[in-house]
Amino acid sequence: MTSTHDGIAEVREVDRIVVRFAGDSGDGMQLTGDRFTSASALFGNDLATLPEFPAEIRAPAGTLAGVSAFQVHISDHDIHTHGDAPNVLVAMNPAALKSDLGKVELGGTVIVNTDAFEERNLSKAGYDANPIDDGTLDGYSVITAPMTSLTKEVCKDLGVKPRDAERSKNFFALGLVSWLYTRPTDPTLLWIREKFAGKDLVIAANEAAFKAGHAFGETAELSASRLAVRPASLPAGTYTNINGNTALSWGLIAASQKAKIPIFLGSYPITPASDILHELAKHKNFGVRTLQAEDEIAAIGSALGASYGGHLGVTTTSGPGVALKGETLGLAVSLELPLVVIDIQRGGPSTGLPTKTEAADLLMARYGRHGEAPLPIVSANSPSDCFDAAFEAVRIALRYRTPVILLSDGYLANGTEPWKLPDVDSLPDISVPFAHGPNALDEDGNDVFWPYARNEDLARPWAIPGTDDLMHRIGGIEKEDNTGNISYDPENHGHMIDLREERIAKIAESYPPTPIVGDADGTILLVGWGSTWGAITGAAGRLRRAGHKVAQVHLRNLHPFPQDLGPIVQRFEHVLVPEMNLGQLTALLRAEYLVDATVIPKVTGQPFTAGELVARIEEMVR
Amino acid sequence: MTDTATTKKDWSSDQEVRWCPGCGDYSILTAMQMLMPEIGTSREDTVFISGIGCAARFPYYMNTYGMHSIHGRSPAIATGLALARPDLDVWVVGGDGDMLSIGGNHLIHALRRNVNLTILLFNNQIYGLTKGQYSPTSEVGKVTKSSPMGSIDTPFNPISVALGAEATFVARTHDMDRAHMQAMFKRAHDHKGAAIVEVYQNCNVFNDGAFAAITKKDARTDMLINLNHGEPVTFGADGQRGVVLDNGVATIVDVADVGTDALVVHDETAPDPSVAFALSRLASDRESPTPVGVFRAVEHADYGASVDVQLAQAQSDRGSGDLHDLLHSLPTWEVS
């Protein structure tokens, strides 16, 4: 559907676009992408984002290693992923073009900052000739703009030094792209004034660059059409655009409020989890204590000590940190104390790809302690779902007096989506009582306190230091059930092993029924966990529209599994498990249910796209 | 509810003590159990946290709250507890392996941060529980199962390490003098901030007599240099031997040769730990005159207090946290 607009260019309405901003690390692509996203969110589009940073803080300027990108998928309907291939690439320098041109759909639009396409930059990017005019861009709709020089020009009369003006070129790009895709400009202008308040020259430069870019779009004779994406019809409510780490942090705070105990976070900075430490450190007025510990082990150790004292002990990390925390996790299993361990997964093994996403820590979460040391595992499936997943992890830790591992990943951590804010009054009370008095009788009929006596959940009492008359000692050595005294008795050890296993298994009794989305009576079941939810949901929808009968189950609780999961997976002809590892959930399903589940692996540091899943699934069920 | 008068028995748990007969840990335990009724804190507000080792069995024998945790990690676990619960007395007990080998990192950070903990380091210069390997405080040349040709490791001096970490309370005592141990434990307990007391402890099975040359009753006068705040550092039956600083190095002299005015006057409260550090270097083996007592006792804000100041400040600046406001703190929009 087209219409004339301003009499200058047609505006074509599309239901979605995928825009990718790419430039040198210092070019402000994250900021540009973030502002474009924000304007789109406020406009009412549904959206999903994928920021892609290089691992180095500052790779040499102009090199491929220094390319930083931000991709945003904007739509007028409910979308779940950052998009398959971008329709639009904004390349601020040759390295960005070299790196990302291959991702753009054929016939897509490429916008280049021609000023950056000079000999030195071209050579650093590995180009022998200028791709703008040597045919490389044939087949794409190309928009060229001398962004740097136009930005410097428009800033000349403002008293801004040319060096500083150059830094505003990302706002020129933003202005241009905002015009092309009919984004509202007021949110960006307002943001510039607020963000740089007090720095008048910076405000002036950024505003001028933004308006110049916008005007350039309007006045230059651009061959590409303008696109408009209508607002999506999302459920009514108050929305905010949230990333996973922030949602997770707020979920922890919400849970601590509803549990009526303060958070103690022991944490060591590690990509991509550090932002949770930063966020929680800002909220001391919620009684949150954060300790930036000397190492990963002190981080979990201090959290465990705080839980022993009756606080909500939390520790946040990524894969390498979970590996270090294994022994302390085992102690928490033996002590049966609440503890939330959050793993924002990233590419491994070893240092791996710190800024790229992966989900290959599931088996480590399941088995990564010596001995039989079971603990529950929760995972998040979208940026906003990180709030609910955090709340659930706390609920389980407190009720069952157990460490819990919460799995998220880099994609969710930094990706954003619109989130319908929950009503805080409707969040459930998840507080649990501390022990107050004797709970047993000794052989002489005297009241005693047994630290390892059991309730109907098989959970032991949470008796915190400072409580009169309940003095007792706990430790990592095997203990006699009920009394908690050290015991090497063979039968007791066997009993305690079984008991710890059973207590964790019983957690499944507290789950709601497992939802099956789609054709529950079909032949294909897609089982997923974590951030693959978006791509699987998108793929399932496309497969159904193509005539397949596809059911989808996405697991929030990975251990124990839901009690109704067995009958579900056992009745489908094809049980396919897309996951960002070589088959970890697949292995667990096969072992637990003797079902011939098949993995659809992707371990490249990138999330699945719905399109590639559709292709692979169709191949597998042919 | 605080206890009314308690006795040693009230502070002793019902657990049968499992240390080897003749172990130095017994006398340390007795000293503690007899001291506690005087210490002024109730049993329910007292917590002993240990790691792994013979020394680490200590919490099981005290009728207080206690956690026998994992090797080397007790200072970290205790830090979390102390920050969450400033109302408790948190003691940390461990040996030379637990505190200085695997736990070295956590120890120095707990000291550096000045977390309000009372840390007892039972130094027997050997690994007892694992049956006799050398430790980070064992002397060079020590022959053990893991060093059959003699240890080639230069040992730590725990007092020097603690002072290097700028611990605000540092003391040394030994397992043969109950009154001295109790005096040190009491002062360490009363200190606000991180307090560490090294206790020379005899492991009669794997390293018997390691300290006998300086701690035996008849040796002490000539072999232990008692540090007393405000007094010149002297020792010997008539105080005839003393300590001077010779180019910053603590040196033992005959007082008659230099005169009392030349002697180091011990100042526990000196802001800079340099002189205390120099004193800690006096003995590099357990055959020479060795300083004991309080090396340093300075007042600095303890870590937990600083944490709480920031929490209170945040509260007063922004009011109590409101969950609804938090969720609405980024730009929002309505969909109707």
mmCIF file of C-alpha atoms in Angstrom, chain B residues 45-335:
data_model
loop_
_atom_site.group_PDB
_atom_site.id
_atom_site.type_symbol
_atom_site.label_atom_id
_atom_site.label_comp_id
_atom_site.label_asym_id
_atom_site.label_seq_id
_atom_site.Cartn_x
_atom_site.Cartn_y
_atom_site.Cartn_z
ATOM 1 C CA ASP B 45 24.521 -14.228 68.828
ATOM 2 C CA THR B 46 27.862 -15.997 68.450
ATOM 3 C CA VAL B 47 28.867 -17.823 65.277
ATOM 4 C CA PHE B 48 32.036 -19.795 64.525
ATOM 5 C CA ILE B 49 32.831 -20.314 60.864
ATOM 6 C CA SER B 50 35.595 -22.662 59.805
ATOM 7 C CA GLY B 51 37.002 -24.153 56.624
ATOM 8 C CA ILE B 52 38.661 -27.556 56.506
ATOM 9 C CA GLY B 53 41.430 -28.937 58.678
ATOM 10 C CA CYS B 54 41.951 -30.030 62.239
ATOM 11 C CA ALA B 55 41.505 -26.475 63.492
ATOM 12 C CA ALA B 56 38.328 -26.278 61.469
ATOM 13 C CA ARG B 57 36.601 -28.820 63.681
ATOM 14 C CA PHE B 58 36.472 -26.121 66.339
ATOM 15 C CA PRO B 59 32.849 -24.972 65.727
ATOM 16 C CA TYR B 60 31.457 -28.417 66.515
ATOM 17 C CA TYR B 61 32.705 -28.124 70.093
ATOM 18 C CA MET B 62 31.197 -24.735 70.849
ATOM 19 C CA ASN B 63 27.557 -24.503 71.844
ATOM 20 C CA THR B 64 26.914 -21.557 69.542
ATOM 21 C CA TYR B 65 25.842 -21.286 65.906
ATOM 22 C CA GLY B 66 28.527 -22.649 63.649
ATOM 23 C CA MET B 67 29.354 -23.612 60.084
ATOM 24 C CA HIS B 68 32.016 -26.069 59.020
ATOM 25 C CA SER B 69 32.370 -24.952 55.433
ATOM 26 C CA ILE B 70 34.915 -25.631 52.669
ATOM 27 C CA HIS B 71 38.692 -25.374 52.523
ATOM 28 C CA GLY B 72 39.930 -21.810 52.498
ATOM 29 C CA ARG B 73 36.589 -20.108 51.977
ATOM 30 C CA SER B 74 35.595 -19.287 55.537
ATOM 31 C CA PRO B 75 36.673 -15.607 55.428
ATOM 32 C CA ALA B 76 34.480 -15.090 52.367
ATOM 33 C CA ILE B 77 31.467 -16.865 53.855
ATOM 34 C CA ALA B 78 31.990 -15.032 57.135
ATOM 35 C CA THR B 79 32.167 -11.724 55.251
ATOM 36 C CA GLY B 80 28.700 -12.313 53.810
ATOM 37 C CA LEU B 81 27.322 -13.206 57.227
ATOM 38 C CA ALA B 82 28.985 -10.265 58.963
ATOM 39 C CA LEU B 83 27.685 -7.771 56.388
ATOM 40 C CA ALA B 84 24.161 -9.171 56.491
ATOM 41 C CA ARG B 85 24.083 -9.483 60.267
ATOM 42 C CA PRO B 86 26.107 -6.799 62.066
ATOM 43 C CA ASP B 87 24.280 -7.830 65.239
ATOM 44 C CA LEU B 88 26.281 -11.086 65.454
ATOM 45 C CA ASP B 89 29.782 -11.884 66.745
ATOM 46 C CA VAL B 90 31.389 -13.741 63.870
ATOM 47 C CA TRP B 91 34.546 -15.755 64.593
ATOM 48 C CA VAL B 92 36.594 -17.435 61.871
ATOM 49 C CA VAL B 93 38.816 -20.361 62.816
ATOM 50 C CA GLY B 94 41.330 -22.101 60.605
ATOM 51 C CA GLY B 95 44.807 -23.499 60.311
ATOM 52 C CA ASP B 96 47.875 -22.411 58.381
ATOM 53 C CA GLY B 97 46.860 -24.392 55.289
ATOM 54 C CA ASP B 98 43.239 -23.278 55.287
ATOM 55 C CA MET B 99 44.026 -19.597 55.894
ATOM 56 C CA LEU B 100 47.304 -19.071 54.079
ATOM 57 C CA SER B 101 47.371 -21.585 51.272
ATOM 58 C CA ILE B 102 44.003 -22.125 49.612
ATOM 59 C CA GLY B 103 42.429 -19.380 51.698
ATOM 60 C CA GLY B 104 45.189 -16.809 51.399
ATOM 61 C CA ASN B 105 43.344 -14.663 48.930
ATOM 62 C CA HIS B 106 40.163 -14.514 50.973
ATOM 63 C CA LEU B 107 42.102 -13.814 54.148
ATOM 64 C CA ILE B 108 43.948 -10.804 52.787
ATOM 65 C CA HIS B 109 40.792 -9.293 51.334
ATOM 66 C CA ALA B 110 38.827 -9.738 54.562
ATOM 67 C CA LEU B 111 41.687 -7.992 56.357
ATOM 68 C CA ARG B 112 42.054 -5.302 53.692
ATOM 69 C CA ARG B 113 38.354 -4.514 53.783
ATOM 70 C CA ASN B 114 38.365 -4.514 57.594
ATOM 71 C CA VAL B 115 35.269 -6.707 57.835
ATOM 72 C CA ASN B 116 34.139 -7.019 61.453
ATOM 73 C CA LEU B 117 35.443 -10.545 62.090
ATOM 74 C CA THR B 118 37.616 -12.186 64.738
ATOM 75 C CA ILE B 119 39.969 -14.496 62.876
ATOM 76 C CA LEU B 120 41.949 -17.169 64.716
ATOM 77 C CA LEU B 121 44.790 -18.775 62.782
ATOM 78 C CA PHE B 122 46.045 -21.950 64.450
ATOM 79 C CA ASN B 123 49.566 -22.242 63.074
ATOM 80 C CA ASN B 124 51.125 -25.675 63.579
ATOM 81 C CA GLN B 125 53.382 -25.377 60.534
ATOM 82 C CA ILE B 126 52.076 -28.619 59.023
ATOM 83 C CA TYR B 127 49.043 -30.149 57.354
ATOM 84 C CA GLY B 128 47.554 -32.296 60.090
ATOM 85 C CA LEU B 129 44.252 -33.564 58.751
ATOM 86 C CA THR B 130 45.765 -34.874 55.535
ATOM 87 C CA LYS B 131 48.524 -36.480 57.560
ATOM 88 C CA GLY B 132 51.686 -34.504 57.434
ATOM 89 C CA GLN B 133 52.435 -32.545 54.286
ATOM 90 C CA TYR B 134 54.347 -29.288 54.670
ATOM 91 C CA SER B 135 52.391 -26.037 54.838
ATOM 92 C CA PRO B 136 52.973 -22.423 53.782
ATOM 93 C CA THR B 137 54.494 -21.768 57.199
ATOM 94 C CA SER B 138 56.745 -24.834 57.363
ATOM 95 C CA GLU B 139 60.458 -24.093 57.573
ATOM 96 C CA VAL B 140 62.738 -24.550 54.565
ATOM 97 C CA GLY B 141 64.166 -28.048 54.541
ATOM 98 C CA LYS B 142 61.178 -29.616 56.309
ATOM 99 C CA VAL B 143 61.100 -33.284 55.425
ATOM 100 C CA THR B 144 57.558 -34.592 54.970
ATOM 101 C CA LYS B 145 55.751 -37.125 52.772
ATOM 102 C CA SER B 146 55.369 -34.558 50.037
ATOM 103 C CA SER B 147 58.866 -33.132 50.533
ATOM 104 C CA PRO B 148 61.118 -36.165 51.062
ATOM 105 C CA MET B 149 64.195 -34.131 50.137
ATOM 106 C CA GLY B 150 63.119 -31.222 52.307
ATOM 107 C CA SER B 151 60.785 -28.334 51.546
ATOM 108 C CA ILE B 152 62.197 -25.704 49.202
ATOM 109 C CA ASP B 153 59.350 -23.234 49.860
ATOM 110 C CA THR B 154 60.153 -20.030 51.690
ATOM 111 C CA PRO B 155 57.480 -19.853 54.404
ATOM 112 C CA PHE B 156 55.051 -17.047 55.115
ATOM 113 C CA ASN B 157 55.249 -15.094 58.325
ATOM 114 C CA PRO B 158 51.521 -14.762 59.087
ATOM 115 C CA ILE B 159 51.952 -11.570 61.118
ATOM 116 C CA SER B 160 53.887 -9.942 58.278
ATOM 117 C CA VAL B 161 51.213 -11.033 55.791
ATOM 118 C CA ALA B 162 48.439 -9.621 57.966
ATOM 119 C CA LEU B 163 50.296 -6.335 58.414
ATOM 120 C CA GLY B 164 51.013 -6.261 54.691
ATOM 121 C CA ALA B 165 47.261 -6.498 54.154
ATOM 122 C CA GLU B 166 47.013 -3.598 56.642
ATOM 123 C CA ALA B 167 44.879 -5.514 59.110
ATOM 124 C CA THR B 168 43.696 -3.192 61.854
ATOM 125 C CA PHE B 169 44.244 -5.689 64.694
ATOM 126 C CA VAL B 170 47.092 -8.204 64.631
ATOM 127 C CA ALA B 171 48.259 -10.364 67.524
ATOM 128 C CA ARG B 172 50.139 -13.535 68.246
ATOM 129 C CA THR B 173 49.808 -15.979 71.127
ATOM 130 C CA HIS B 174 50.534 -19.655 71.764
ATOM 131 C CA ASP B 175 48.729 -22.739 73.046
ATOM 132 C CA MET B 176 50.844 -23.136 76.226
ATOM 133 C CA ASP B 177 49.622 -19.967 77.955
ATOM 134 C CA ARG B 178 45.909 -19.940 78.627
ATOM 135 C CA ALA B 179 45.803 -16.518 80.222
ATOM 136 C CA HIS B 180 47.694 -14.968 77.340
ATOM 137 C CA MET B 181 45.408 -16.623 74.776
ATOM 138 C CA GLN B 182 42.340 -15.383 76.583
ATOM 139 C CA ALA B 183 43.727 -11.869 76.801
ATOM 140 C CA MET B 184 44.436 -11.878 73.058
ATOM 141 C CA PHE B 185 41.086 -13.427 72.122
ATOM 142 C CA LYS B 186 39.240 -10.911 74.263
ATOM 143 C CA ARG B 187 41.027 -7.948 72.742
ATOM 144 C CA ALA B 188 40.489 -9.311 69.262
ATOM 145 C CA HIS B 189 36.809 -9.865 69.969
ATOM 146 C CA ASP B 190 36.402 -6.338 71.319
ATOM 147 C CA HIS B 191 38.119 -4.799 68.284
ATOM 148 C CA LYS B 192 35.692 -3.331 65.753
ATOM 149 C CA GLY B 193 36.913 -4.414 62.352
ATOM 150 C CA ALA B 194 39.035 -7.329 61.198
ATOM 151 C CA ALA B 195 41.107 -8.826 64.003
ATOM 152 C CA ILE B 196 43.524 -11.685 63.462
ATOM 153 C CA VAL B 197 45.273 -13.696 66.158
ATOM 154 C CA GLU B 198 47.930 -16.184 65.176
ATOM 155 C CA VAL B 199 48.130 -19.029 67.687
ATOM 156 C CA TYR B 200 51.267 -21.143 67.730
ATOM 157 C CA GLN B 201 49.781 -24.574 68.132
ATOM 158 C CA ASN B 202 51.517 -27.904 68.646
ATOM 159 C CA CYS B 203 50.601 -30.832 66.424
ATOM 160 C CA ASN B 204 52.033 -33.621 68.503
ATOM 161 C CA VAL B 205 51.488 -36.281 65.839
ATOM 162 C CA PHE B 206 52.955 -34.677 62.714
ATOM 163 C CA ASN B 207 55.103 -31.814 63.954
ATOM 164 C CA ASP B 208 55.699 -32.275 67.642
ATOM 165 C CA GLY B 209 57.729 -29.655 69.448
ATOM 166 C CA ALA B 210 57.755 -27.132 66.605
ATOM 167 C CA PHE B 211 57.531 -24.233 69.060
ATOM 168 C CA ALA B 212 58.944 -25.854 72.194
ATOM 169 C CA ALA B 213 62.145 -23.850 72.069
ATOM 170 C CA ILE B 214 60.201 -20.643 72.629
ATOM 171 C CA THR B 215 56.926 -21.643 74.355
ATOM 172 C CA LYS B 216 58.048 -24.126 77.006
ATOM 173 C CA LYS B 217 57.543 -22.637 80.442
ATOM 174 C CA ASP B 218 61.197 -22.236 81.270
ATOM 175 C CA ALA B 219 62.069 -20.880 77.832
ATOM 176 C CA ARG B 220 59.537 -18.084 77.600
ATOM 177 C CA THR B 221 61.311 -15.410 79.552
ATOM 178 C CA ASP B 222 64.298 -15.434 77.244
ATOM 179 C CA MET B 223 62.553 -16.438 74.053
ATOM 180 C CA LEU B 224 59.255 -14.561 73.934
ATOM 181 C CA ILE B 225 59.315 -10.816 73.403
ATOM 182 C CA ASN B 226 56.101 -9.472 74.929
ATOM 183 C CA LEU B 227 54.890 -6.375 73.120
ATOM 184 C CA ASN B 228 53.237 -3.933 75.522
ATOM 185 C CA HIS B 229 51.713 -0.740 74.233
ATOM 186 C CA GLY B 230 53.555 2.366 75.377
ATOM 187 C CA GLU B 231 56.543 0.469 76.750
ATOM 188 C CA PRO B 232 60.030 -0.061 75.390
ATOM 189 C CA VAL B 233 60.363 -3.497 73.817
ATOM 190 C CA THR B 234 62.454 -5.597 76.195
ATOM 191 C CA PHE B 235 62.689 -9.236 77.285
ATOM 192 C CA GLY B 236 64.763 -11.498 79.506
ATOM 193 C CA ALA B 237 64.597 -12.094 83.249
ATOM 194 C CA ASP B 238 65.763 -8.550 84.074
ATOM 195 C CA GLY B 239 64.633 -6.962 80.868
ATOM 196 C CA GLN B 240 68.261 -6.922 79.858
ATOM 197 C CA ARG B 241 67.602 -7.559 76.195
ATOM 198 C CA GLY B 242 65.749 -5.097 73.944
ATOM 199 C CA VAL B 243 64.854 -4.174 70.395
ATOM 200 C CA VAL B 244 66.084 -1.198 68.383
ATOM 201 C CA LEU B 245 65.384 -0.136 64.816
ATOM 202 C CA ASP B 246 68.609 -0.159 62.868
ATOM 203 C CA ASN B 247 67.906 1.424 59.470
ATOM 204 C CA GLY B 248 64.316 0.231 59.743
ATOM 205 C CA VAL B 249 65.304 -3.327 60.651
ATOM 206 C CA ALA B 250 64.298 -4.530 64.123
ATOM 207 C CA THR B 251 67.440 -5.757 65.843
ATOM 208 C CA ILE B 252 67.984 -7.406 69.221
ATOM 209 C CA VAL B 253 70.524 -5.705 71.462
ATOM 210 C CA ASP B 254 71.699 -5.737 75.062
ATOM 211 C CA VAL B 255 69.956 -2.806 76.717
ATOM 212 C CA ALA B 256 73.112 -1.977 78.619
ATOM 213 C CA ASP B 257 74.931 -1.345 75.337
ATOM 214 C CA VAL B 258 72.448 1.155 73.915
ATOM 215 C CA GLY B 259 70.484 2.590 76.826
ATOM 216 C CA THR B 260 66.687 2.427 77.277
ATOM 217 C CA ASP B 261 66.090 5.573 75.242
ATOM 218 C CA ALA B 262 67.346 3.874 72.102
ATOM 219 C CA LEU B 263 64.792 1.107 72.330
ATOM 220 C CA VAL B 264 61.680 0.914 70.218
ATOM 221 C CA VAL B 265 58.665 2.036 72.226
ATOM 222 C CA HIS B 266 55.805 -0.168 71.143
ATOM 223 C CA ASP B 267 52.832 1.768 69.738
ATOM 224 C CA GLU B 268 49.886 -0.449 68.812
ATOM 225 C CA THR B 269 48.020 2.546 67.481
ATOM 226 C CA ALA B 270 50.639 3.847 65.035
ATOM 227 C CA PRO B 271 48.726 4.688 61.867
ATOM 228 C CA ASP B 272 51.422 3.248 59.613
ATOM 229 C CA PRO B 273 52.119 -0.480 60.038
ATOM 230 C CA SER B 274 55.837 -0.177 59.138
ATOM 231 C CA VAL B 275 57.269 -0.447 62.650
ATOM 232 C CA ALA B 276 54.887 -3.269 63.503
ATOM 233 C CA PHE B 277 56.022 -4.966 60.295
ATOM 234 C CA ALA B 278 59.643 -4.530 61.304
ATOM 235 C CA LEU B 279 58.895 -6.091 64.671
ATOM 236 C CA SER B 280 57.175 -9.017 62.970
ATOM 237 C CA ARG B 281 60.462 -9.782 61.147
ATOM 238 C CA LEU B 282 62.405 -10.319 64.367
ATOM 239 C CA ALA B 283 62.329 -14.102 64.215
ATOM 240 C CA SER B 284 62.603 -16.105 61.029
ATOM 241 C CA ASP B 285 62.591 -19.430 62.838
ATOM 242 C CA ARG B 286 61.133 -20.914 66.001
ATOM 243 C CA GLU B 287 64.502 -21.090 67.772
ATOM 244 C CA SER B 288 65.026 -17.335 68.112
ATOM 245 C CA PRO B 289 63.423 -14.728 70.360
ATOM 246 C CA THR B 290 59.939 -14.160 68.932
ATOM 247 C CA PRO B 291 57.533 -11.253 69.409
ATOM 248 C CA VAL B 292 54.096 -12.055 70.861
ATOM 249 C CA GLY B 293 51.163 -9.914 71.945
ATOM 250 C CA VAL B 294 49.330 -7.201 70.055
ATOM 251 C CA PHE B 295 51.361 -5.826 67.138
ATOM 252 C CA ARG B 296 48.737 -3.442 65.899
ATOM 253 C CA ALA B 297 45.359 -2.151 67.044
ATOM 254 C CA VAL B 298 44.042 0.803 65.071
ATOM 255 C CA GLU B 299 40.555 2.157 64.639
ATOM 256 C CA HIS B 300 39.172 2.321 61.105
ATOM 257 C CA ALA B 301 35.579 2.197 59.941
ATOM 258 C CA ASP B 302 34.681 -1.439 59.607
ATOM 259 C CA TYR B 303 33.369 -2.542 56.268
ATOM 260 C CA GLY B 304 29.889 -3.458 57.427
ATOM 261 C CA ALA B 305 29.417 -0.075 59.034
ATOM 262 C CA SER B 306 30.362 1.628 55.760
ATOM 263 C CA VAL B 307 27.939 -0.585 53.841
ATOM 264 C CA ASP B 308 25.164 0.374 56.228
ATOM 265 C CA VAL B 309 26.023 4.072 55.983
ATOM 266 C CA GLN B 310 25.504 3.911 52.227
ATOM 267 C CA LEU B 311 22.242 2.047 52.592
ATOM 268 C CA ALA B 312 21.009 4.659 55.060
ATOM 269 C CA GLN B 313 22.219 7.472 52.819
ATOM 270 C CA ALA B 314 20.397 6.021 49.819
ATOM 271 C CA GLN B 315 17.272 5.671 51.903
ATOM 272 C CA SER B 316 17.400 9.243 53.100
ATOM 273 C CA ASP B 317 18.207 10.617 49.630
ATOM 274 C CA ARG B 318 15.551 8.703 47.724
ATOM 275 C CA GLY B 319 13.148 7.297 50.288
ATOM 276 C CA SER B 320 12.421 3.628 50.767
ATOM 277 C CA GLY B 321 12.436 1.652 47.543
ATOM 278 C CA ASP B 322 9.062 1.487 45.820
ATOM 279 C CA LEU B 323 8.603 -1.433 43.482
ATOM 280 C CA HIS B 324 5.943 0.221 41.345
ATOM 281 C CA ASP B 325 8.154 3.263 40.828
ATOM 282 C CA LEU B 326 11.106 1.057 39.960
ATOM 283 C CA LEU B 327 9.192 -0.762 37.230
ATOM 284 C CA HIS B 328 8.080 2.585 35.839
ATOM 285 C CA SER B 329 11.523 4.206 36.026
ATOM 286 C CA LEU B 330 12.351 3.873 32.306
ATOM 287 C CA PRO B 331 10.246 5.657 29.678
ATOM 288 C CA THR B 332 6.824 4.032 29.450
ATOM 289 C CA TRP B 333 3.890 4.271 27.068
ATOM 290 C CA GLU B 334 0.280 3.219 27.184
ATOM 291 C CA VAL B 335 -1.473 0.796 24.862
#
